[in-house]
Amino acid sequence: MELADSLGRVLAEDIDADIDIPPFPNSSMDGFAVHAVSLKGASAESPVQLTVVGDIPAGIVPNIQVEAGQAARIMTGAQMPVGADAVIPVESTNAVWTPGGSDPLPRKIEVFRSLRAGDYVRPAGEDMAIGTRILSAGRVLYPADIGVLAALGRSLIKVVRRPKVVILSTGDELVEVNEPLTPGKIRNTNSYTLAALVATYGAIPIRIPTARDTLEDVRRRFEEALDQQPDVILSSAGVSVGAFDAVRSVIEELGAITFWRVNLRPGKPLAFGNIRGVPFFGLPGNPVSAMVTFDVFVRPMLLRMGQRPETIHTITASVGEDIPSDGRRSYLRVKLSNQTGRWVATLTGTQSSGALSSMVQADGLLIIPEGHTQVNKGTELTVRLLTDLVSEPH
Ligand code: AMP
Ligand code: MG
C-alpha cells in the first residue's frame, strides 16, 4: 500500500536497509570542513588561521580537496569534501554567518578551538547501516516507522489486510441517529459503538441498515451482510429469550449456531456461529452488553485476524464496597482511584446493561469470577482497563 496511508497498519514484510542512511558523510553543523590536525592548540588567545578554499552548500557533490591548513565553508547536511575529517562550527571562528546566508566567502578564517577527527561529521550509515534490519514484519506502524521507510525510498509497502466486519442492528424500535425520535422508539446506538470498536482494533467496519423484527427482513439483511464479503458478521439484539427466534431461524437456515448464551453478566444472550462459513456473533441488544461481549469475545478474534498483538491491560484493585453477585462471571463498570499506592475500584452507580453513560464514566471493568454471590469490601480483583490508565490518583 501507499506509505502515506500506512499509519497504524501492520507491516507484512521485514525491512532491511538497502542503502546507508545517511548515504554520504555530511556536516552536522554550519561551519568549515577542516583537518582536525590543523587546529591543534587553537584557542581564543592563540587562534589558528586557515585559508578558505571553497563553499559547499547542501545537495551537491563537492569537488574540493581540503589540505592541512585549509578550510571549506560547509552547510548542515552538505557532503564532506575529500580530505577533511571534521567540521569546526562557525561559532568557533571569526567568520560572519547570517541566517539566509548570502555572506561573501571569507578568504581566511581564524579558529578559536581545537577538535578531534570526526567531530560534527555524521558518517555514512550512522543512522541505518546497509544490510541491517530496521523494521520486522508484524510491527504496527507509528510515525517514526513511516519516516524510516520514507528515508529508504519505500513508497509502497506490504501490510496485513484488515478484517472486514459487517455490523447489523435488529429491532423495530430503532431509528437512526439523524431521524426524529417518535414515540416508542430509541436511537440505534449499537451500530455506532460497535463500528467504533471494530475500527479501534484495526478492522474495517461496514454498517448496514437495521433489520426489522420479521423473518424476511432479518434474512434479507443477513444476505446483504454476506454481499459485502466480510470476514466477520456482528449483529446486535434479537438474541434474548423470546426475541431470538428470527435471528436464530435465519442463522440456522444460512449457517449454524455453535453456542448460544454464556455465563456472563452483562452479556448472557451472546450467540456465536457462522453464516455461509463467515464467523458470526449475535451480540446482545443492550448497549453495555454489546460492548462488553465485544471486548471479551470479538476483540481477541479481530486482533488475531489482523495479526496484531493482543493487548489487554489489567490491574489488580481492591474493591471499595461490598458487592453482591449472581454467580455468573461479572464485568462491572468501575471508577479507579489511587489510595495510598493501592488502586481502589468503586462502582459507577447503576450497572444497568442499558446505561451506556456508565461506560463513559468507567475506567475499567471489574471482574468478579463465576461462582461468587458476594464480594466483600477490600477483596483484590482484576480490572480490565477501558482507557489508558492514568498513574496519578484522580
Ligand atoms: P433485544 O435483544 O432485542 O431484546 O434487545 C435488548 C435491549 O437492547 C432492548 O431494550 C433494545 O431496545 C435494546 N437495543 C437493541 N438494539 C439496540 C441498538 N442497536 N441500540 C440501542 N439499543 C438497542
Ligand atoms: Mg429486539
CSV table of C-alpha atoms and ligand atoms in Angstrom, one decimal:
chain,number,residue,atom,x,y,z
A,1,MET,CA,0.0,0.0,0.0
A,2,GLU,CA,1.0,3.7,-0.2
A,3,LEU,CA,3.4,4.6,2.5
A,4,ALA,CA,1.5,7.8,3.3
A,5,ASP,CA,-1.6,5.8,4.2
A,6,SER,CA,0.1,3.2,6.3
A,7,LEU,CA,-0.2,4.8,9.8
A,8,GLY,CA,-1.4,2.2,12.3
A,9,ARG,CA,-1.2,-0.7,9.8
A,10,VAL,CA,0.6,-3.9,10.5
A,11,LEU,CA,3.8,-4.3,8.4
A,12,ALA,CA,3.8,-7.6,6.5
A,13,GLU,CA,7.4,-7.7,5.4
A,14,ASP,CA,10.8,-7.3,7.1
A,15,ILE,CA,12.6,-4.1,6.1
A,16,ASP,CA,16.4,-4.1,5.8
A,17,ALA,CA,18.4,-1.0,4.9
A,18,ASP,CA,19.5,-1.5,1.3
A,19,ILE,CA,21.5,1.7,1.4
A,20,ASP,CA,23.4,3.6,4.1
A,21,ILE,CA,21.5,6.4,5.7
A,22,PRO,CA,22.9,9.0,5.6
A,23,PRO,CA,24.2,7.9,2.2
A,24,PHE,CA,27.3,10.0,2.5
A,25,PRO,CA,29.3,11.6,5.3
A,26,ASN,CA,27.9,15.1,6.0
A,27,SER,CA,28.3,18.0,8.3
A,28,SER,CA,26.0,18.2,11.4
A,29,MET,CA,26.7,22.0,11.7
A,30,ASP,CA,27.1,25.1,9.7
A,31,GLY,CA,30.8,25.7,9.7
A,32,PHE,CA,34.1,24.8,8.0
A,33,ALA,CA,35.3,21.4,6.9
A,34,VAL,CA,38.9,21.0,8.1
A,35,HIS,CA,41.6,18.6,9.0
A,36,ALA,CA,41.5,18.2,12.8
A,37,VAL,CA,45.3,18.3,13.0
A,38,SER,CA,45.3,21.8,11.5
A,39,LEU,CA,43.7,23.1,14.7
A,40,LYS,CA,46.0,21.6,17.2
A,41,GLY,CA,46.5,24.0,20.1
A,42,ALA,CA,44.0,26.6,18.8
A,43,SER,CA,42.3,28.7,21.4
A,44,ALA,CA,40.7,32.1,21.8
A,45,GLU,CA,44.1,33.5,22.9
A,46,SER,CA,46.0,31.9,20.1
A,47,PRO,CA,43.6,31.3,17.2
A,48,VAL,CA,44.8,29.3,14.2
A,49,GLN,CA,44.4,30.8,10.8
A,50,LEU,CA,43.1,28.7,7.9
A,51,THR,CA,42.8,29.5,4.1
A,52,VAL,CA,39.2,29.1,2.8
A,53,VAL,CA,39.3,27.1,-0.4
A,54,GLY,CA,35.7,26.7,-1.3
A,55,ASP,CA,32.0,26.7,-0.4
A,56,ILE,CA,29.8,23.6,-0.1
A,57,PRO,CA,26.1,24.1,0.0
A,58,ALA,CA,23.7,21.2,0.8
A,59,GLY,CA,22.7,19.0,-2.1
A,60,ILE,CA,25.8,19.0,-4.2
A,61,VAL,CA,28.8,16.7,-4.5
A,62,PRO,CA,31.9,18.8,-3.6
A,63,ASN,CA,34.8,18.8,-6.0
A,64,ILE,CA,37.1,20.4,-3.5
A,65,GLN,CA,40.2,18.8,-1.9
A,66,VAL,CA,40.9,20.2,1.6
A,67,GLU,CA,44.5,20.1,2.7
A,68,ALA,CA,46.0,20.7,6.1
A,69,GLY,CA,45.8,24.5,6.8
A,70,GLN,CA,42.8,24.9,4.6
A,71,ALA,CA,39.0,25.0,5.2
A,72,ALA,CA,35.9,24.8,3.1
A,73,ARG,CA,32.7,26.5,4.2
A,74,ILE,CA,30.0,23.9,4.6
A,75,MET,CA,26.3,23.8,5.4
A,76,THR,CA,24.5,21.4,7.7
A,77,GLY,CA,23.7,18.3,5.8
A,78,ALA,CA,26.2,19.0,3.0
A,79,GLN,CA,28.6,16.3,1.9
A,80,MET,CA,32.1,16.3,3.4
A,81,PRO,CA,34.8,17.2,0.9
A,82,VAL,CA,37.7,14.8,0.2
A,83,GLY,CA,40.5,15.3,2.8
A,84,ALA,CA,38.5,16.9,5.6
A,85,ASP,CA,37.8,14.9,8.7
A,86,ALA,CA,36.0,17.3,11.0
A,87,VAL,CA,33.8,20.4,10.9
A,88,ILE,CA,34.5,23.5,13.0
A,89,PRO,CA,31.2,25.2,13.8
A,90,VAL,CA,31.0,28.8,12.6
A,91,GLU,CA,30.5,30.0,16.2
A,92,SER,CA,34.1,28.9,17.0
A,93,THR,CA,35.5,31.1,14.2
A,94,ASN,CA,35.6,34.8,13.4
A,95,ALA,CA,33.5,34.2,10.2
A,96,VAL,CA,30.3,36.1,9.7
A,97,TRP,CA,27.3,33.9,9.2
A,98,THR,CA,23.8,35.4,8.9
A,99,PRO,CA,20.7,33.3,8.6
A,100,GLY,CA,19.7,33.1,4.9
A,101,GLY,CA,23.4,33.0,4.2
A,102,SER,CA,24.5,35.4,1.4
A,103,ASP,CA,27.6,36.4,3.2
A,104,PRO,CA,30.7,36.5,0.9
A,105,LEU,CA,33.1,33.7,1.3
A,106,PRO,CA,36.0,34.9,3.5
A,107,ARG,CA,39.5,34.3,2.2
A,108,LYS,CA,40.8,33.4,5.6
A,109,ILE,CA,39.3,32.5,9.0
A,110,GLU,CA,40.5,32.4,12.5
A,111,VAL,CA,39.5,29.4,14.6
A,112,PHE,CA,39.3,29.6,18.4
A,113,ARG,CA,39.4,26.0,19.5
A,114,SER,CA,40.8,22.6,18.5
A,115,LEU,CA,38.7,19.5,17.8
A,116,ARG,CA,39.1,15.8,17.1
A,117,ALA,CA,38.8,13.9,13.8
A,118,GLY,CA,35.1,13.1,13.3
A,119,ASP,CA,33.7,16.0,15.3
A,120,TYR,CA,30.5,17.4,13.8
A,121,VAL,CA,30.6,14.8,11.0
A,122,ARG,CA,27.8,12.3,10.5
A,123,PRO,CA,29.4,9.3,8.9
A,124,ALA,CA,27.6,7.4,6.1
A,125,GLY,CA,25.3,4.7,7.6
A,126,GLU,CA,25.3,6.3,11.1
A,127,ASP,CA,21.6,6.2,11.2
A,128,MET,CA,20.9,3.0,9.3
A,129,ALA,CA,23.8,0.9,8.0
A,130,ILE,CA,23.3,-1.0,4.8
A,131,GLY,CA,22.2,-4.6,5.5
A,132,THR,CA,20.7,-4.1,9.0
A,133,ARG,CA,17.2,-5.0,9.9
A,134,ILE,CA,15.3,-1.8,10.5
A,135,LEU,CA,11.6,-3.0,11.0
A,136,SER,CA,10.3,-6.5,11.4
A,137,ALA,CA,7.1,-7.9,10.0
A,138,GLY,CA,4.3,-7.7,12.5
A,139,ARG,CA,5.1,-4.2,13.6
A,140,VAL,CA,2.3,-1.7,14.0
A,141,LEU,CA,3.5,1.4,12.1
A,142,TYR,CA,4.0,4.6,14.1
A,143,PRO,CA,5.1,8.0,12.7
A,144,ALA,CA,8.8,7.3,13.1
A,145,ASP,CA,8.5,4.0,11.2
A,146,ILE,CA,6.9,5.8,8.3
A,147,GLY,CA,9.8,8.2,8.4
A,148,VAL,CA,12.4,5.5,8.1
A,149,LEU,CA,10.5,3.8,5.3
A,150,ALA,CA,10.5,7.2,3.5
A,151,ALA,CA,14.3,7.5,4.1
A,152,LEU,CA,14.7,4.1,2.5
A,153,GLY,CA,12.6,5.0,-0.5
A,154,ARG,CA,9.8,2.6,0.2
A,155,SER,CA,6.8,4.4,-1.3
A,156,LEU,CA,4.9,1.1,-1.4
A,157,ILE,CA,4.9,-1.4,1.5
A,158,LYS,CA,3.3,-4.7,2.3
A,159,VAL,CA,0.8,-4.5,5.1
A,160,VAL,CA,-1.6,-7.1,6.6
A,161,ARG,CA,-5.1,-7.0,5.2
A,162,ARG,CA,-7.6,-5.5,7.7
A,163,PRO,CA,-10.6,-7.8,8.5
A,164,LYS,CA,-13.9,-6.6,7.1
A,165,VAL,CA,-16.7,-6.6,9.7
A,166,VAL,CA,-20.3,-6.1,8.8
A,167,ILE,CA,-22.4,-4.6,11.6
A,168,LEU,CA,-26.2,-5.2,11.6
A,169,SER,CA,-28.6,-3.9,14.2
A,170,THR,CA,-32.0,-5.6,14.6
A,171,GLY,CA,-35.2,-4.2,16.2
A,172,ASP,CA,-38.5,-2.5,15.3
A,173,GLU,CA,-37.9,0.1,18.0
A,174,LEU,CA,-34.7,1.5,16.4
A,175,VAL,CA,-34.4,4.8,14.5
A,176,GLU,CA,-31.2,6.2,13.0
A,177,VAL,CA,-29.2,8.9,14.7
A,178,ASN,CA,-30.4,11.5,12.1
A,179,GLU,CA,-34.1,10.5,12.3
A,180,PRO,CA,-36.7,12.1,14.7
A,181,LEU,CA,-37.3,10.2,17.9
A,182,THR,CA,-41.0,9.3,17.6
A,183,PRO,CA,-43.0,7.7,20.5
A,184,GLY,CA,-41.9,4.2,21.4
A,185,LYS,CA,-38.6,4.4,19.5
A,186,ILE,CA,-35.0,4.7,20.6
A,187,ARG,CA,-31.9,5.5,18.7
A,188,ASN,CA,-29.7,2.8,17.3
A,189,THR,CA,-26.5,3.2,19.3
A,190,ASN,CA,-25.0,-0.2,18.9
A,191,SER,CA,-24.1,0.2,15.2
A,192,TYR,CA,-22.1,3.2,16.2
A,193,THR,CA,-20.3,1.8,19.3
A,194,LEU,CA,-19.6,-1.4,17.5
A,195,ALA,CA,-18.3,0.3,14.4
A,196,ALA,CA,-16.0,2.4,16.6
A,197,LEU,CA,-14.8,-0.7,18.5
A,198,VAL,CA,-14.1,-2.5,15.2
A,199,ALA,CA,-12.1,0.4,13.9
A,200,THR,CA,-10.2,0.7,17.3
A,201,TYR,CA,-8.9,-2.8,16.8
A,202,GLY,CA,-7.7,-2.3,13.3
A,203,ALA,CA,-10.6,-3.7,11.3
A,204,ILE,CA,-12.9,-2.1,8.8
A,205,PRO,CA,-16.5,-1.6,10.0
A,206,ILE,CA,-19.3,-1.7,7.5
A,207,ARG,CA,-22.7,-0.6,8.9
A,208,ILE,CA,-25.7,-1.9,7.1
A,209,PRO,CA,-29.4,-0.8,7.6
A,210,THR,CA,-31.3,-2.1,10.6
A,211,ALA,CA,-33.3,-5.3,10.2
A,212,ARG,CA,-36.9,-5.1,11.3
A,213,ASP,CA,-38.2,-7.9,13.6
A,214,THR,CA,-39.5,-10.1,10.8
A,215,LEU,CA,-38.0,-13.3,9.4
A,216,GLU,CA,-38.0,-11.8,5.9
A,217,ASP,CA,-36.3,-8.6,6.9
A,218,VAL,CA,-33.7,-10.4,9.1
A,219,ARG,CA,-32.9,-12.8,6.2
A,220,ARG,CA,-32.7,-10.0,3.7
A,221,ARG,CA,-30.2,-8.1,5.9
A,222,PHE,CA,-28.0,-11.1,6.6
A,223,GLU,CA,-27.9,-11.7,2.8
A,224,GLU,CA,-26.9,-8.1,2.4
A,225,ALA,CA,-24.2,-8.7,5.0
A,226,LEU,CA,-22.8,-11.6,3.0
A,227,ASP,CA,-22.8,-9.5,-0.2
A,228,GLN,CA,-20.1,-7.4,1.5
A,229,GLN,CA,-17.8,-10.5,1.6
A,230,PRO,CA,-17.0,-9.9,5.2
A,231,ASP,CA,-14.5,-11.7,7.5
A,232,VAL,CA,-16.9,-11.4,10.4
A,233,ILE,CA,-20.6,-10.5,10.8
A,234,LEU,CA,-21.8,-8.8,14.0
A,235,SER,CA,-25.4,-8.4,14.7
A,236,SER,CA,-26.9,-6.9,17.8
A,237,ALA,CA,-30.2,-7.7,19.6
A,238,GLY,CA,-32.8,-10.3,18.9
A,239,VAL,CA,-30.9,-13.0,20.8
A,240,SER,CA,-32.5,-12.7,24.2
A,241,VAL,CA,-35.1,-15.2,25.3
A,242,GLY,CA,-38.3,-14.7,23.3
A,243,ALA,CA,-36.7,-12.4,20.8
A,244,PHE,CA,-34.2,-14.9,19.5
A,245,ASP,CA,-36.4,-16.7,17.0
A,246,ALA,CA,-36.0,-14.6,13.9
A,247,VAL,CA,-32.2,-14.3,14.2
A,248,ARG,CA,-31.8,-17.9,15.2
A,249,SER,CA,-34.0,-19.3,12.4
A,250,VAL,CA,-32.2,-17.3,9.8
A,251,ILE,CA,-28.7,-18.3,11.1
A,252,GLU,CA,-29.8,-21.9,11.1
A,253,GLU,CA,-31.1,-21.6,7.6
A,254,LEU,CA,-27.9,-19.9,6.2
A,255,GLY,CA,-25.3,-21.5,8.5
A,256,ALA,CA,-25.2,-22.8,12.1
A,257,ILE,CA,-25.3,-21.7,15.7
A,258,THR,CA,-22.2,-23.1,17.6
A,259,PHE,CA,-23.3,-21.8,21.0
A,260,TRP,CA,-25.9,-19.5,22.5
A,261,ARG,CA,-25.8,-18.0,26.0
A,262,VAL,CA,-22.7,-17.6,28.1
A,263,ASN,CA,-22.3,-17.5,31.9
A,264,LEU,CA,-21.5,-13.8,31.8
A,265,ARG,CA,-23.0,-10.6,33.2
A,266,PRO,CA,-23.8,-8.5,31.3
A,267,GLY,CA,-24.0,-10.4,28.0
A,268,LYS,CA,-25.6,-13.7,28.8
A,269,PRO,CA,-27.6,-14.0,25.5
A,270,LEU,CA,-24.5,-13.9,23.3
A,271,ALA,CA,-24.7,-16.3,20.2
A,272,PHE,CA,-21.9,-17.5,18.1
A,273,GLY,CA,-21.9,-19.4,14.8
A,274,ASN,CA,-21.4,-18.9,11.1
A,275,ILE,CA,-23.3,-17.7,8.2
A,276,ARG,CA,-22.2,-19.5,5.0
A,277,GLY,CA,-18.9,-20.1,6.7
A,278,VAL,CA,-18.4,-16.5,7.8
A,279,PRO,CA,-17.9,-16.2,11.6
A,280,PHE,CA,-21.0,-14.7,13.2
A,281,PHE,CA,-21.5,-13.1,16.6
A,282,GLY,CA,-25.1,-12.3,17.7
A,283,LEU,CA,-24.4,-9.7,20.4
A,284,PRO,CA,-27.0,-8.8,22.9
A,285,GLY,CA,-29.0,-5.7,22.3
A,286,ASN,CA,-28.4,-3.8,25.5
A,287,PRO,CA,-25.7,-1.3,24.7
A,288,VAL,CA,-23.4,-2.2,27.6
A,289,SER,CA,-23.9,-5.9,27.0
A,290,ALA,CA,-23.0,-5.4,23.3
A,291,MET,CA,-19.8,-3.5,24.3
A,292,VAL,CA,-18.7,-6.0,27.0
A,293,THR,CA,-19.3,-9.1,24.8
A,294,PHE,CA,-17.4,-7.4,22.0
A,295,ASP,CA,-14.5,-6.7,24.4
A,296,VAL,CA,-14.4,-10.2,25.7
A,297,PHE,CA,-15.1,-12.3,22.6
A,298,VAL,CA,-14.8,-10.2,19.4
A,299,ARG,CA,-11.8,-8.1,20.1
A,300,PRO,CA,-9.4,-11.0,20.5
A,301,MET,CA,-10.6,-12.5,17.3
A,302,LEU,CA,-10.2,-9.3,15.3
A,303,LEU,CA,-6.7,-8.7,16.7
A,304,ARG,CA,-5.7,-12.3,15.8
A,305,MET,CA,-7.1,-11.9,12.3
A,306,GLY,CA,-5.3,-8.6,11.8
A,307,GLN,CA,-2.1,-10.1,13.2
A,308,ARG,CA,-2.0,-7.5,15.9
A,309,PRO,CA,-0.7,-8.1,19.4
A,310,GLU,CA,-3.3,-9.0,21.9
A,311,THR,CA,-3.3,-6.0,24.2
A,312,ILE,CA,-5.4,-6.4,27.3
A,313,HIS,CA,-4.4,-4.1,30.1
A,314,THR,CA,-5.4,-5.2,33.5
A,315,ILE,CA,-4.5,-4.1,37.0
A,316,THR,CA,-5.3,-5.5,40.4
A,317,ALA,CA,-7.6,-3.3,42.5
A,318,SER,CA,-9.2,-3.5,45.9
A,319,VAL,CA,-13.0,-3.5,45.9
A,320,GLY,CA,-14.3,-0.3,47.5
A,321,GLU,CA,-17.6,-1.7,48.7
A,322,ASP,CA,-19.5,-4.9,49.3
A,323,ILE,CA,-20.8,-6.1,46.0
A,324,PRO,CA,-23.5,-8.8,45.6
A,325,SER,CA,-23.1,-11.1,42.5
A,326,ASP,CA,-25.3,-13.7,40.9
A,327,GLY,CA,-22.8,-16.5,40.3
A,328,ARG,CA,-22.1,-15.5,36.7
A,329,ARG,CA,-18.7,-14.1,35.7
A,330,SER,CA,-19.4,-10.4,36.0
A,331,TYR,CA,-17.8,-7.4,34.4
A,332,LEU,CA,-18.8,-4.4,36.4
A,333,ARG,CA,-18.2,-0.8,35.5
A,334,VAL,CA,-15.9,0.8,38.0
A,335,LYS,CA,-14.0,4.0,38.6
A,336,LEU,CA,-10.5,3.7,39.8
A,337,SER,CA,-8.8,5.8,42.4
A,338,ASN,CA,-5.3,5.5,43.8
A,339,GLN,CA,-5.4,5.5,47.6
A,340,THR,CA,-2.0,5.4,49.3
A,341,GLY,CA,-0.5,3.4,46.5
A,342,ARG,CA,-3.3,0.9,46.0
A,343,TRP,CA,-6.0,1.0,43.3
A,344,VAL,CA,-9.5,1.1,44.7
A,345,ALA,CA,-12.4,0.2,42.4
A,346,THR,CA,-15.8,1.8,43.0
A,347,LEU,CA,-19.0,1.0,41.0
A,348,THR,CA,-20.2,3.7,38.7
A,349,GLY,CA,-23.7,3.9,40.1
A,350,THR,CA,-26.2,1.9,38.0
A,351,GLN,CA,-25.0,-1.3,36.5
A,352,SER,CA,-28.0,-1.5,34.2
A,353,SER,CA,-26.9,-3.1,30.9
A,354,GLY,CA,-28.8,-0.4,29.1
A,355,ALA,CA,-27.0,2.5,30.8
A,356,LEU,CA,-24.3,3.4,28.3
A,357,SER,CA,-23.3,6.6,30.1
A,358,SER,CA,-21.9,4.4,32.9
A,359,MET,CA,-19.4,3.1,30.3
A,360,VAL,CA,-18.3,6.7,29.7
A,361,GLN,CA,-17.8,7.2,33.5
A,362,ALA,CA,-16.0,3.9,33.9
A,363,ASP,CA,-12.2,3.5,33.9
A,364,GLY,CA,-12.5,-0.3,33.7
A,365,LEU,CA,-14.4,-3.5,34.1
A,366,LEU,CA,-14.0,-5.2,37.5
A,367,ILE,CA,-14.1,-9.0,37.0
A,368,ILE,CA,-16.0,-11.0,39.6
A,369,PRO,CA,-15.2,-14.6,38.9
A,370,GLU,CA,-18.0,-17.1,38.4
A,371,GLY,CA,-19.3,-18.9,41.4
A,372,HIS,CA,-19.5,-15.9,43.8
A,373,THR,CA,-22.6,-14.5,45.3
A,374,GLN,CA,-20.9,-11.8,47.3
A,375,VAL,CA,-17.6,-9.9,47.2
A,376,ASN,CA,-16.5,-8.1,50.3
A,377,LYS,CA,-15.0,-4.6,50.5
A,378,GLY,CA,-11.2,-4.9,50.3
A,379,THR,CA,-11.1,-8.0,48.2
A,380,GLU,CA,-8.4,-7.8,45.5
A,381,LEU,CA,-9.7,-8.4,42.0
A,382,THR,CA,-8.7,-7.9,38.4
A,383,VAL,CA,-9.9,-4.8,36.5
A,384,ARG,CA,-9.7,-4.7,32.6
A,385,LEU,CA,-8.9,-1.1,31.7
A,386,LEU,CA,-11.2,0.6,29.2
A,387,THR,CA,-9.0,3.7,28.9
A,388,ASP,CA,-5.3,4.1,29.2
A,389,LEU,CA,-4.6,4.1,32.9
A,390,VAL,CA,-3.5,7.4,34.5
A,391,SER,CA,-0.9,6.7,37.1
A,392,GLU,CA,-1.9,9.6,39.3
A,393,PRO,CA,-4.9,9.4,41.6
A,394,HIS,CA,-7.9,11.3,40.1
B,1,AMP,P1,-33.4,-7.5,22.4
B,1,AMP,O1,-32.2,-8.3,22.4
B,1,AMP,O2,-33.9,-7.3,21.0
B,1,AMP,O3,-34.4,-7.9,23.4
B,1,AMP,O4,-32.9,-6.1,22.9
B,1,AMP,C1,-32.5,-5.9,24.2
B,1,AMP,C2,-32.5,-4.4,24.6
B,1,AMP,O5,-31.5,-3.7,23.8
B,1,AMP,C3,-33.8,-3.7,24.3
B,1,AMP,O6,-34.0,-2.7,25.3
B,1,AMP,C4,-33.5,-2.9,23.0
B,1,AMP,O7,-34.3,-1.8,22.8
B,1,AMP,C5,-32.1,-2.6,23.1
B,1,AMP,N1,-31.4,-2.4,21.8
B,1,AMP,C6,-31.4,-3.3,20.9
B,1,AMP,N2,-30.8,-2.9,19.8
B,1,AMP,C7,-30.2,-1.7,20.1
B,1,AMP,C8,-29.4,-0.8,19.4
B,1,AMP,N3,-29.0,-1.0,18.2
B,1,AMP,N4,-29.1,0.4,20.0
B,1,AMP,C9,-29.6,0.6,21.3
B,1,AMP,N5,-30.3,-0.2,22.0
B,1,AMP,C10,-30.7,-1.4,21.4
B,2,MG,MG,-35.2,-6.5,19.8
